[in-house]
C-alpha atoms as a PDB file:
ATOM      1  CA  ALA A   1      36.401  77.905  97.055  1.00  0.00           C
ATOM      2  CA  ALA A   2      37.187  80.705  95.505  1.00  0.00           C
ATOM      3  CA  GLY A   3      37.782  82.055  99.111  1.00  0.00           C
ATOM      4  CA  LEU A   4      39.767  78.644 100.323  1.00  0.00           C
ATOM      5  CA  CYS A   5      42.085  79.706  96.889  1.00  0.00           C
ATOM      6  CA  ALA A   6      42.208  83.127  97.479  1.00  0.00           C
ATOM      7  CA  TYR A   7      43.368  82.151 100.971  1.00  0.00           C
ATOM      8  CA  ARG A   8      46.094  79.559  99.944  1.00  0.00           C
ATOM      9  CA  VAL A   9      47.419  82.199  97.571  1.00  0.00           C
ATOM     10  CA  LEU A  10      47.902  84.195 100.352  1.00  0.00           C
ATOM     11  CA  LEU A  11      49.517  81.870 102.663  1.00  0.00           C
ATOM     12  CA  LEU A  12      51.805  80.911  99.808  1.00  0.00           C
ATOM     13  CA  ARG A  13      52.725  84.341  99.344  1.00  0.00           C
ATOM     14  CA  CYS A  14      53.405  85.145 103.089  1.00  0.00           C
ATOM     15  CA  GLY A  15      55.892  81.890 103.342  1.00  0.00           C
ATOM     16  CA  GLY A  16      57.564  83.319 100.141  1.00  0.00           C
ATOM     17  CA  ALA A  17      57.942  86.579 102.098  1.00  0.00           C
ATOM     18  CA  LEU A  18      58.600  85.015 105.763  1.00  0.00           C
ATOM     19  CA  ARG A  19      61.404  82.798 103.680  1.00  0.00           C
ATOM     20  CA  THR A  20      63.178  85.875 101.850  1.00  0.00           C
ATOM     21  CA  LEU A  21      63.048  87.784 105.404  1.00  0.00           C
ATOM     22  CA  ARG A  22      64.542  84.645 107.003  1.00  0.00           C
ATOM     23  CA  GLY A  23      67.358  84.629 104.254  1.00  0.00           C
ATOM     24  CA  CYS A  24      68.212  88.123 104.502  1.00  0.00           C
ATOM     25  CA  VAL A  25      68.786  87.714 108.154  1.00  0.00           C
ATOM     26  CA  ARG A  26      71.344  85.521 107.783  1.00  0.00           C
ATOM     27  CA  GLY A  27      73.103  87.232 105.715  1.00  0.00           C
ATOM     28  CA  LEU A  28      72.769  90.369 108.108  1.00  0.00           C
ATOM     29  CA  ALA A  29      74.205  88.039 110.998  1.00  0.00           C
ATOM     30  CA  ALA A  30      76.795  86.718 108.674  1.00  0.00           C
ATOM     31  CA  GLY A  31      78.122  89.989 107.659  1.00  0.00           C
ATOM     32  CA  PRO A  32      78.347  91.918 104.384  1.00  0.00           C
ATOM     33  CA  GLU A  33      80.069  89.727 101.363  1.00  0.00           C
ATOM     34  CA  THR A  34      83.296  90.206  99.968  1.00  0.00           C
ATOM     35  CA  HIS A  35      85.786  87.654  98.256  1.00  0.00           C
ATOM     36  CA  PHE A  36      88.645  85.217  99.245  1.00  0.00           C
ATOM     37  CA  GLY A  37      90.701  85.025  95.739  1.00  0.00           C
ATOM     38  CA  PHE A  38      87.922  84.335  93.373  1.00  0.00           C
ATOM     39  CA  GLN A  39      84.898  82.589  95.792  1.00  0.00           C
ATOM     40  CA  THR A  40      82.195  84.892  97.790  1.00  0.00           C
ATOM     41  CA  VAL A  41      82.236  84.899 101.304  1.00  0.00           C
ATOM     42  CA  THR A  42      81.277  86.925 104.118  1.00  0.00           C
ATOM     43  CA  GLU A  43      84.091  89.013 105.914  1.00  0.00           C
ATOM     44  CA  GLU A  44      83.864  87.009 108.952  1.00  0.00           C
ATOM     45  CA  GLU A  45      84.419  83.736 106.672  1.00  0.00           C
ATOM     46  CA  ARG A  46      87.302  85.715 104.642  1.00  0.00           C
ATOM     47  CA  ARG A  47      89.208  86.522 108.243  1.00  0.00           C
ATOM     48  CA  ASP A  48      88.908  83.029 109.019  1.00  0.00           C
ATOM     49  CA  LYS A  49      90.187  81.485 105.738  1.00  0.00           C
ATOM     50  CA  ILE A  50      92.900  83.566 105.854  1.00  0.00           C
ATOM     51  CA  TYR A  51      93.952  82.906 109.051  1.00  0.00           C
ATOM     52  CA  GLN A  52      94.080  79.305 108.091  1.00  0.00           C
ATOM     53  CA  VAL A  53      95.967  79.880 104.909  1.00  0.00           C
ATOM     54  CA  PHE A  54      99.147  81.522 106.740  1.00  0.00           C
ATOM     55  CA  GLU A  55      98.742  79.050 109.694  1.00  0.00           C
ATOM     56  CA  SER A  56      99.258  76.256 107.106  1.00  0.00           C
ATOM     57  CA  VAL A  57     101.895  78.011 105.478  1.00  0.00           C
ATOM     58  CA  ALA A  58     104.112  79.645 108.172  1.00  0.00           C
ATOM     59  CA  LYS A  59     106.852  77.073 108.475  1.00  0.00           C
ATOM     60  CA  LYS A  60     107.417  77.110 104.950  1.00  0.00           C
ATOM     61  CA  TYR A  61     106.351  80.627 104.030  1.00  0.00           C
ATOM     62  CA  ASP A  62     110.409  81.806 103.603  1.00  0.00           C
ATOM     63  CA  VAL A  63     111.210  79.145 101.552  1.00  0.00           C
ATOM     64  CA  MET A  64     108.382  79.368  99.020  1.00  0.00           C
ATOM     65  CA  ASN A  65     108.984  82.917  99.277  1.00  0.00           C
ATOM     66  CA  ASP A  66     112.215  82.206  97.660  1.00  0.00           C
ATOM     67  CA  SER A  67     110.788  79.980  95.142  1.00  0.00           C
ATOM     68  CA  MET A  68     108.064  81.865  93.858  1.00  0.00           C
ATOM     69  CA  SER A  69     110.099  85.231  93.402  1.00  0.00           C
ATOM     70  CA  LEU A  70     113.464  83.224  92.782  1.00  0.00           C
ATOM     71  CA  GLY A  71     114.528  85.205  95.765  1.00  0.00           C
ATOM     72  CA  ILE A  72     113.588  88.722  94.165  1.00  0.00           C
ATOM     73  CA  HIS A  73     111.388  89.435  97.238  1.00  0.00           C
ATOM     74  CA  ARG A  74     114.715  89.798  98.963  1.00  0.00           C
ATOM     75  CA  VAL A  75     115.775  92.817  96.722  1.00  0.00           C
ATOM     76  CA  TRP A  76     112.205  94.346  96.541  1.00  0.00           C
ATOM     77  CA  LYS A  77     112.386  94.253 100.386  1.00  0.00           C
ATOM     78  CA  ASP A  78     115.934  96.236 100.259  1.00  0.00           C
ATOM     79  CA  ILE A  79     114.301  98.823  97.855  1.00  0.00           C
ATOM     80  CA  LEU A  80     111.520  98.860 100.519  1.00  0.00           C
ATOM     81  CA  MET A  81     114.504  99.731 103.247  1.00  0.00           C
ATOM     82  CA  HIS A  82     116.460 102.242 101.268  1.00  0.00           C
ATOM     83  CA  LYS A  83     113.097 104.064 100.318  1.00  0.00           C
ATOM     84  CA  MET A  84     112.130 104.210 104.155  1.00  0.00           C
ATOM     85  CA  ASN A  85     116.050 105.370 105.122  1.00  0.00           C
ATOM     86  CA  PRO A  86     115.338 104.951 108.975  1.00  0.00           C
ATOM     87  CA  SER A  87     117.889 107.194 111.485  1.00  0.00           C
ATOM     88  CA  PRO A  88     118.892 105.977 114.786  1.00  0.00           C
ATOM     89  CA  GLY A  89     115.680 106.707 117.438  1.00  0.00           C
ATOM     90  CA  THR A  90     113.225 105.555 114.700  1.00  0.00           C
ATOM     91  CA  MET A  91     109.775 103.931 115.921  1.00  0.00           C
ATOM     92  CA  LEU A  92     108.587 101.360 113.430  1.00  0.00           C
ATOM     93  CA  LEU A  93     105.332  99.248 113.324  1.00  0.00           C
ATOM     94  CA  ASP A  94     105.912  96.414 110.828  1.00  0.00           C
ATOM     95  CA  VAL A  95     102.150  95.104 110.026  1.00  0.00           C
ATOM     96  CA  ALA A  96     101.438  91.561 109.021  1.00  0.00           C
ATOM     97  CA  GLY A  97     105.683  91.062 109.290  1.00  0.00           C
ATOM     98  CA  GLY A  98     105.420  87.617 111.176  1.00  0.00           C
ATOM     99  CA  THR A  99     108.566  86.031 110.076  1.00  0.00           C
ATOM    100  CA  GLY A 100     110.803  89.435 110.673  1.00  0.00           C
ATOM    101  CA  ASP A 101     111.935  89.887 107.125  1.00  0.00           C
ATOM    102  CA  ILE A 102     111.341  93.940 107.322  1.00  0.00           C
ATOM    103  CA  ALA A 103     112.187  93.927 110.662  1.00  0.00           C
ATOM    104  CA  PHE A 104     115.546  92.263 110.721  1.00  0.00           C
ATOM    105  CA  ARG A 105     116.376  94.390 107.787  1.00  0.00           C
ATOM    106  CA  PHE A 106     115.148  97.798 109.632  1.00  0.00           C
ATOM    107  CA  ILE A 107     117.943  96.709 112.766  1.00  0.00           C
ATOM    108  CA  ASN A 108     120.707  95.809 110.128  1.00  0.00           C
ATOM    109  CA  TYR A 109     120.307  99.347 107.941  1.00  0.00           C
ATOM    110  CA  VAL A 110     119.968 101.209 111.627  1.00  0.00           C
ATOM    111  CA  ARG A 111     122.850  99.545 112.840  1.00  0.00           C
ATOM    112  CA  SER A 112     125.003 100.507 109.456  1.00  0.00           C
ATOM    113  CA  VAL A 113     123.982 104.063 109.936  1.00  0.00           C
ATOM    114  CA  ARG A 114     124.663 104.028 113.688  1.00  0.00           C
ATOM    115  CA  GLU A 115     128.383 102.523 112.807  1.00  0.00           C
ATOM    116  CA  ARG A 116     129.008 105.608 110.210  1.00  0.00           C
ATOM    117  CA  GLN A 117     127.804 108.121 112.358  1.00  0.00           C
ATOM    118  CA  LEU A 118     130.393 106.571 114.931  1.00  0.00           C
ATOM    119  CA  GLN A 119     133.684 106.456 112.242  1.00  0.00           C
ATOM    120  CA  ARG A 120     132.593 109.927 111.614  1.00  0.00           C
ATOM    121  CA  LYS A 121     132.759 111.264 114.781  1.00  0.00           C
ATOM    122  CA  LEU A 122     135.876 109.465 115.712  1.00  0.00           C
ATOM    123  CA  LYS A 123     137.887 110.705 112.730  1.00  0.00           C
ATOM    124  CA  HIS A 124     136.645 114.154 114.064  1.00  0.00           C
ATOM    125  CA  HIS A 125     138.714 113.526 117.559  1.00  0.00           C
ATOM    126  CA  GLN A 126     142.061 112.735 116.091  1.00  0.00           C
ATOM    127  CA  ASN A 127     143.059 114.446 119.570  1.00  0.00           C
ATOM    128  CA  LEU A 128     141.973 111.581 121.880  1.00  0.00           C
ATOM    129  CA  SER A 129     144.183 108.953 122.865  1.00  0.00           C
ATOM    130  CA  TRP A 130     143.807 105.257 122.155  1.00  0.00           C
ATOM    131  CA  GLN A 131     142.016 104.721 125.348  1.00  0.00           C
ATOM    132  CA  GLU A 132     139.468 107.294 125.013  1.00  0.00           C
ATOM    133  CA  ILE A 133     138.747 106.016 121.375  1.00  0.00           C
ATOM    134  CA  ALA A 134     138.124 102.610 122.502  1.00  0.00           C
ATOM    135  CA  GLU A 135     135.610 103.564 125.512  1.00  0.00           C
ATOM    136  CA  SER A 136     133.834 105.776 123.245  1.00  0.00           C
ATOM    137  CA  TYR A 137     133.776 103.292 120.934  1.00  0.00           C
ATOM    138  CA  ARG A 138     132.359 100.272 123.567  1.00  0.00           C
ATOM    139  CA  GLU A 139     129.936 102.735 125.120  1.00  0.00           C
ATOM    140  CA  ASP A 140     128.614 103.724 121.106  1.00  0.00           C
ATOM    141  CA  LYS A 141     128.405  99.670 120.400  1.00  0.00           C
ATOM    142  CA  LEU A 142     126.331  99.199 123.246  1.00  0.00           C
ATOM    143  CA  ARG A 143     123.707 101.587 121.755  1.00  0.00           C
ATOM    144  CA  SER A 144     124.338 100.101 118.136  1.00  0.00           C
ATOM    145  CA  HIS A 145     120.489 100.575 116.933  1.00  0.00           C
ATOM    146  CA  GLY A 146     120.463 103.968 118.620  1.00  0.00           C
ATOM    147  CA  ASP A 147     117.452 103.520 120.880  1.00  0.00           C
ATOM    148  CA  SER A 148     115.483 102.436 117.617  1.00  0.00           C
ATOM    149  CA  GLN A 149     112.753  99.762 117.976  1.00  0.00           C
ATOM    150  CA  VAL A 150     110.722  97.895 115.778  1.00  0.00           C
ATOM    151  CA  VAL A 151     107.510  96.281 116.642  1.00  0.00           C
ATOM    152  CA  VAL A 152     106.062  93.681 114.740  1.00  0.00           C
ATOM    153  CA  CYS A 153     102.710  93.197 114.742  1.00  0.00           C
ATOM    154  CA  ASP A 154     100.763  89.930 112.984  1.00  0.00           C
ATOM    155  CA  ILE A 155      97.061  88.618 113.519  1.00  0.00           C
ATOM    156  CA  ASN A 156      98.241  84.710 112.770  1.00  0.00           C
ATOM    157  CA  ARG A 157     100.320  83.202 116.249  1.00  0.00           C
ATOM    158  CA  GLU A 158     102.166  80.491 113.813  1.00  0.00           C
ATOM    159  CA  MET A 159     103.457  83.439 111.842  1.00  0.00           C
ATOM    160  CA  LEU A 160     104.833  85.441 115.170  1.00  0.00           C
ATOM    161  CA  LYS A 161     106.313  81.587 116.433  1.00  0.00           C
ATOM    162  CA  VAL A 162     108.278  81.392 112.937  1.00  0.00           C
ATOM    163  CA  GLY A 163     109.554  84.799 113.215  1.00  0.00           C
ATOM    164  CA  LYS A 164     110.528  84.798 116.930  1.00  0.00           C
ATOM    165  CA  GLN A 165     112.017  81.435 116.007  1.00  0.00           C
ATOM    166  CA  LYS A 166     114.163  83.067 113.180  1.00  0.00           C
ATOM    167  CA  ALA A 167     114.993  86.394 115.719  1.00  0.00           C
ATOM    168  CA  GLN A 168     116.483  84.203 118.240  1.00  0.00           C
ATOM    169  CA  HIS A 169     118.460  82.267 115.619  1.00  0.00           C
ATOM    170  CA  LEU A 170     119.519  85.309 114.148  1.00  0.00           C
ATOM    171  CA  GLY A 171     120.820  86.752 117.332  1.00  0.00           C
ATOM    172  CA  TYR A 172     118.113  89.642 117.212  1.00  0.00           C
ATOM    173  CA  SER A 173     116.713  90.762 120.327  1.00  0.00           C
ATOM    174  CA  GLU A 174     117.517  94.411 121.368  1.00  0.00           C
ATOM    175  CA  GLY A 175     115.212  97.101 120.219  1.00  0.00           C
ATOM    176  CA  LEU A 176     112.768  94.081 118.662  1.00  0.00           C
ATOM    177  CA  SER A 177     109.365  93.501 119.973  1.00  0.00           C
ATOM    178  CA  TRP A 178     106.568  91.045 118.795  1.00  0.00           C
ATOM    179  CA  VAL A 179     102.447  91.670 119.062  1.00  0.00           C
ATOM    180  CA  LEU A 180      99.217  90.070 118.351  1.00  0.00           C
ATOM    181  CA  GLY A 181      96.787  92.471 116.576  1.00  0.00           C
ATOM    182  CA  ASN A 182      94.591  92.704 114.146  1.00  0.00           C
ATOM    183  CA  ALA A 183      95.753  95.375 111.089  1.00  0.00           C
ATOM    184  CA  GLU A 184      91.703  96.512 111.617  1.00  0.00           C
ATOM    185  CA  GLU A 185      91.973  97.187 115.269  1.00  0.00           C
ATOM    186  CA  LEU A 186      95.709  97.952 116.288  1.00  0.00           C
ATOM    187  CA  PRO A 187      96.395  97.309 119.930  1.00  0.00           C
ATOM    188  CA  PHE A 188      98.488 100.958 119.808  1.00  0.00           C
ATOM    189  CA  ASP A 189      97.693 104.387 121.039  1.00  0.00           C
ATOM    190  CA  ASP A 190      97.522 106.993 118.745  1.00  0.00           C
ATOM    191  CA  ASP A 191     100.403 108.866 117.671  1.00  0.00           C
ATOM    192  CA  LYS A 192     103.157 106.657 118.375  1.00  0.00           C
ATOM    193  CA  PHE A 193     105.384 105.463 115.123  1.00  0.00           C
ATOM    194  CA  ASP A 194     107.353 107.299 113.195  1.00  0.00           C
ATOM    195  CA  VAL A 195     106.986 104.811 110.337  1.00  0.00           C
ATOM    196  CA  TYR A 196     104.493 102.378 109.494  1.00  0.00           C
ATOM    197  CA  THR A 197     104.953  99.240 107.190  1.00  0.00           C
ATOM    198  CA  ILE A 198     103.079  96.625 105.579  1.00  0.00           C
ATOM    199  CA  ALA A 199     105.010  93.954 103.183  1.00  0.00           C
ATOM    200  CA  PHE A 200     102.774  91.444 101.126  1.00  0.00           C
ATOM    201  CA  GLY A 201     100.137  91.903 103.779  1.00  0.00           C
ATOM    202  CA  ILE A 202      97.444  94.381 102.550  1.00  0.00           C
ATOM    203  CA  ARG A 203      96.106  92.385 100.295  1.00  0.00           C
ATOM    204  CA  ASN A 204      95.062  89.669 102.951  1.00  0.00           C
ATOM    205  CA  VAL A 205      93.201  92.372 105.122  1.00  0.00           C
ATOM    206  CA  THR A 206      89.877  92.024 104.834  1.00  0.00           C
ATOM    207  CA  ARG A 207      88.440  95.920 105.010  1.00  0.00           C
ATOM    208  CA  ILE A 208      91.700  97.880 103.756  1.00  0.00           C
ATOM    209  CA  ASP A 209      89.968 100.964 104.668  1.00  0.00           C
ATOM    210  CA  LEU A 210      90.140 100.362 108.389  1.00  0.00           C
ATOM    211  CA  ALA A 211      93.566  98.861 108.100  1.00  0.00           C
ATOM    212  CA  LEU A 212      94.654 102.410 106.643  1.00  0.00           C
ATOM    213  CA  GLN A 213      92.621 104.664 109.305  1.00  0.00           C
ATOM    214  CA  GLU A 214      94.447 102.618 112.112  1.00  0.00           C
ATOM    215  CA  ALA A 215      97.969 103.055 110.063  1.00  0.00           C
ATOM    216  CA  TYR A 216      97.321 107.015 109.798  1.00  0.00           C
ATOM    217  CA  ARG A 217      95.942 106.989 113.774  1.00  0.00           C
ATOM    218  CA  VAL A 218      99.044 105.368 114.889  1.00  0.00           C
ATOM    219  CA  LEU A 219     101.529 107.346 113.052  1.00  0.00           C
ATOM    220  CA  LYS A 220     102.984 110.386 114.874  1.00  0.00           C
ATOM    221  CA  PRO A 221     102.259 113.269 112.635  1.00  0.00           C
ATOM    222  CA  GLY A 222     105.328 114.089 110.265  1.00  0.00           C
ATOM    223  CA  GLY A 223     105.310 109.962 110.315  1.00  0.00           C
ATOM    224  CA  ARG A 224     105.302 107.820 107.239  1.00  0.00           C
ATOM    225  CA  PHE A 225     103.147 105.143 106.008  1.00  0.00           C
ATOM    226  CA  LEU A 226     104.984 102.314 103.475  1.00  0.00           C
ATOM    227  CA  CYS A 227     103.203  99.831 101.642  1.00  0.00           C
ATOM    228  CA  LEU A 228     104.965  96.826  99.456  1.00  0.00           C
ATOM    229  CA  GLU A 229     102.382  94.738  97.735  1.00  0.00           C
ATOM    230  CA  PHE A 230     101.912  92.677  94.553  1.00  0.00           C
ATOM    231  CA  SER A 231      99.876  94.721  92.078  1.00  0.00           C
ATOM    232  CA  HIS A 232      99.426  95.076  88.487  1.00  0.00           C
ATOM    233  CA  VAL A 233     101.396  94.246  85.889  1.00  0.00           C
ATOM    234  CA  SER A 234     101.546  97.568  82.778  1.00  0.00           C
ATOM    235  CA  ASN A 235     103.423  94.863  80.161  1.00  0.00           C
ATOM    236  CA  PRO A 236     100.892  92.763  78.363  1.00  0.00           C
ATOM    237  CA  LEU A 237     103.055  89.950  77.055  1.00  0.00           C
ATOM    238  CA  LEU A 238     104.515  89.900  80.198  1.00  0.00           C
ATOM    239  CA  SER A 239     101.129  90.426  82.053  1.00  0.00           C
ATOM    240  CA  ARG A 240     100.181  87.028  80.392  1.00  0.00           C
ATOM    241  CA  LEU A 241     103.312  85.415  80.872  1.00  0.00           C
ATOM    242  CA  TYR A 242     103.178  86.089  84.859  1.00  0.00           C
ATOM    243  CA  ASP A 243      99.617  84.841  84.533  1.00  0.00           C
ATOM    244  CA  LEU A 244     100.592  81.650  83.185  1.00  0.00           C
ATOM    245  CA  TYR A 245     103.546  81.191  85.803  1.00  0.00           C
ATOM    246  CA  SER A 246     100.927  82.287  88.586  1.00  0.00           C
ATOM    247  CA  PHE A 247      98.237  80.132  87.894  1.00  0.00           C
ATOM    248  CA  GLN A 248     100.613  77.184  86.284  1.00  0.00           C
ATOM    249  CA  VAL A 249     103.449  76.833  88.412  1.00  0.00           C
ATOM    250  CA  ILE A 250     103.238  78.687  91.708  1.00  0.00           C
ATOM    251  CA  PRO A 251     100.301  76.021  93.141  1.00  0.00           C
ATOM    252  CA  VAL A 252     102.464  73.020  91.853  1.00  0.00           C
ATOM    253  CA  LEU A 253     105.608  74.858  93.873  1.00  0.00           C
ATOM    254  CA  GLY A 254     103.104  75.014  96.806  1.00  0.00           C
ATOM    255  CA  GLU A 255     102.130  71.729  96.471  1.00  0.00           C
ATOM    256  CA  VAL A 256     105.684  69.986  96.496  1.00  0.00           C
ATOM    257  CA  ILE A 257     107.466  72.558  98.963  1.00  0.00           C
ATOM    258  CA  ALA A 258     104.785  73.259 101.433  1.00  0.00           C
ATOM    259  CA  GLY A 259     101.920  70.091 100.922  1.00  0.00           C
ATOM    260  CA  ASP A 260      99.220  72.973 100.268  1.00  0.00           C
ATOM    261  CA  TRP A 261      97.842  73.594  96.756  1.00  0.00           C
ATOM    262  CA  LYS A 262      94.969  75.278  97.741  1.00  0.00           C
ATOM    263  CA  SER A 263      96.822  77.845  99.919  1.00  0.00           C
ATOM    264  CA  TYR A 264      99.268  79.225  97.172  1.00  0.00           C
ATOM    265  CA  GLN A 265      96.055  78.735  94.466  1.00  0.00           C
ATOM    266  CA  TYR A 266      94.476  81.469  96.756  1.00  0.00           C
ATOM    267  CA  LEU A 267      97.530  83.882  96.993  1.00  0.00           C
ATOM    268  CA  VAL A 268      97.732  83.782  93.455  1.00  0.00           C
ATOM    269  CA  GLU A 269      93.890  84.585  92.985  1.00  0.00           C
ATOM    270  CA  SER A 270      94.049  87.166  96.011  1.00  0.00           C
ATOM    271  CA  ILE A 271      96.857  88.988  93.673  1.00  0.00           C
ATOM    272  CA  ARG A 272      94.464  89.096  90.705  1.00  0.00           C
ATOM    273  CA  ARG A 273      91.753  90.520  92.739  1.00  0.00           C
ATOM    274  CA  PHE A 274      93.841  93.935  94.622  1.00  0.00           C
ATOM    275  CA  PRO A 275      93.241  97.344  93.349  1.00  0.00           C
ATOM    276  CA  PRO A 276      95.960  98.709  90.752  1.00  0.00           C
ATOM    277  CA  GLN A 277      98.209 101.214  91.781  1.00  0.00           C
ATOM    278  CA  GLU A 278      95.955 104.381  90.983  1.00  0.00           C
ATOM    279  CA  GLU A 279      93.239 102.731  92.790  1.00  0.00           C
ATOM    280  CA  LEU A 280      94.956 101.846  96.302  1.00  0.00           C
ATOM    281  CA  LYS A 281      96.814 105.235  96.110  1.00  0.00           C
ATOM    282  CA  ALA A 282      93.150 106.804  95.854  1.00  0.00           C
ATOM    283  CA  MET A 283      92.307 104.792  99.153  1.00  0.00           C
ATOM    284  CA  ILE A 284      95.567 105.771 101.014  1.00  0.00           C
ATOM    285  CA  GLU A 285      94.746 109.446 100.133  1.00  0.00           C
ATOM    286  CA  ASP A 286      90.726 109.043 101.485  1.00  0.00           C
ATOM    287  CA  ALA A 287      92.548 107.423 104.714  1.00  0.00           C
ATOM    288  CA  GLY A 288      94.478 111.235 105.253  1.00  0.00           C
ATOM    289  CA  PHE A 289      97.518 110.619 104.233  1.00  0.00           C
ATOM    290  CA  LEU A 290      98.854 113.589 101.662  1.00  0.00           C
ATOM    291  CA  LYS A 291     102.438 113.382  99.056  1.00  0.00           C
ATOM    292  CA  VAL A 292     100.841 109.992  98.062  1.00  0.00           C
ATOM    293  CA  ASP A 293     103.071 108.026  95.560  1.00  0.00           C
ATOM    294  CA  TYR A 294     103.706 104.890  94.156  1.00  0.00           C
ATOM    295  CA  GLN A 295     107.062 103.301  92.745  1.00  0.00           C
ATOM    296  CA  ASN A 296     106.483 100.059  90.260  1.00  0.00           C
ATOM    297  CA  LEU A 297     109.009  97.467  90.692  1.00  0.00           C
ATOM    298  CA  ASN A 298     110.059  94.956  87.516  1.00  0.00           C
ATOM    299  CA  TRP A 299     107.079  96.691  85.835  1.00  0.00           C
ATOM    300  CA  GLY A 300     104.373  96.767  88.326  1.00  0.00           C
ATOM    301  CA  ILE A 301     104.864  92.856  89.527  1.00  0.00           C
ATOM    302  CA  VAL A 302     105.293  94.776  93.134  1.00  0.00           C
ATOM    303  CA  ALA A 303     104.350  98.819  93.940  1.00  0.00           C
ATOM    304  CA  ILE A 304     105.763 100.330  96.922  1.00  0.00           C
ATOM    305  CA  HIS A 305     103.203 103.048  97.836  1.00  0.00           C
ATOM    306  CA  SER A 306     104.305 105.881 100.484  1.00  0.00           C
ATOM    307  CA  GLY A 307     102.132 108.488 102.098  1.00  0.00           C
ATOM    308  CA  PHE A 308     103.169 110.744 104.794  1.00  0.00           C
ATOM    309  CA  LYS A 309     100.531 111.820 107.773  1.00  0.00           C
ATOM    310  CA  LEU A 310     101.083 115.556 107.787  1.00  0.00           C
END
């Protein structure tokens, strides 16, 4: 009887060990754990959930951006463009830029620089006839973007679809292309771009370290990395008010405007889980970038991080 009891104990222990082993195997198969807002999920689950979020909000994405930020997101993006200060001939990669906001600003900015260059050129040729001036002006206008190129890369087909429709409606075509791709594994050659931008997208990347390494890889030596993202508010009173607005108002706007409470609840939670300014700065440096710094906008509601591949 004693032997039988010992045998049963052994079987129970073995069964427990096997269940534990099966749990570990399932965990390994599912992948490492991470977060989706305030939920704990596997990396693969997070990628799927984020894809579904942006597939859901794509058509109302721009309207919601205006509603949530009271239009201030436009100012933040303008500041990003002025910080970049691109010149004609610049090759830009805009990652997670599906609806085209950064790309369109880039084209407008380069056209404006090109126009000023043309005006200065004509002022320095006062001895030309009006026919020669008109011909020179026409030739330069045909190359208004100055051989600049912007590639918009986004993992979500619906976001790209919205961006392409906007580009067609607004008349943007020259010097602009759209690519379906993952920020963690970009479909581009090494040392290809002068500037890499990611605006309000990096917090939705599952492996930020891989995305930063890819950014470094595709930039030319001397190329610049620019990231515009929600960050951590420095003022305690403003931080409390911001939390109140974020958790009590934004999901309601999402439900009323986009018919999607859950997606905007996640977007609010994702901001709170995103690394603060100094931590992100260290991650960018770990990826190999030098001269890394950041600029807080509106007391740190958003921040622009900048670095160079030197």
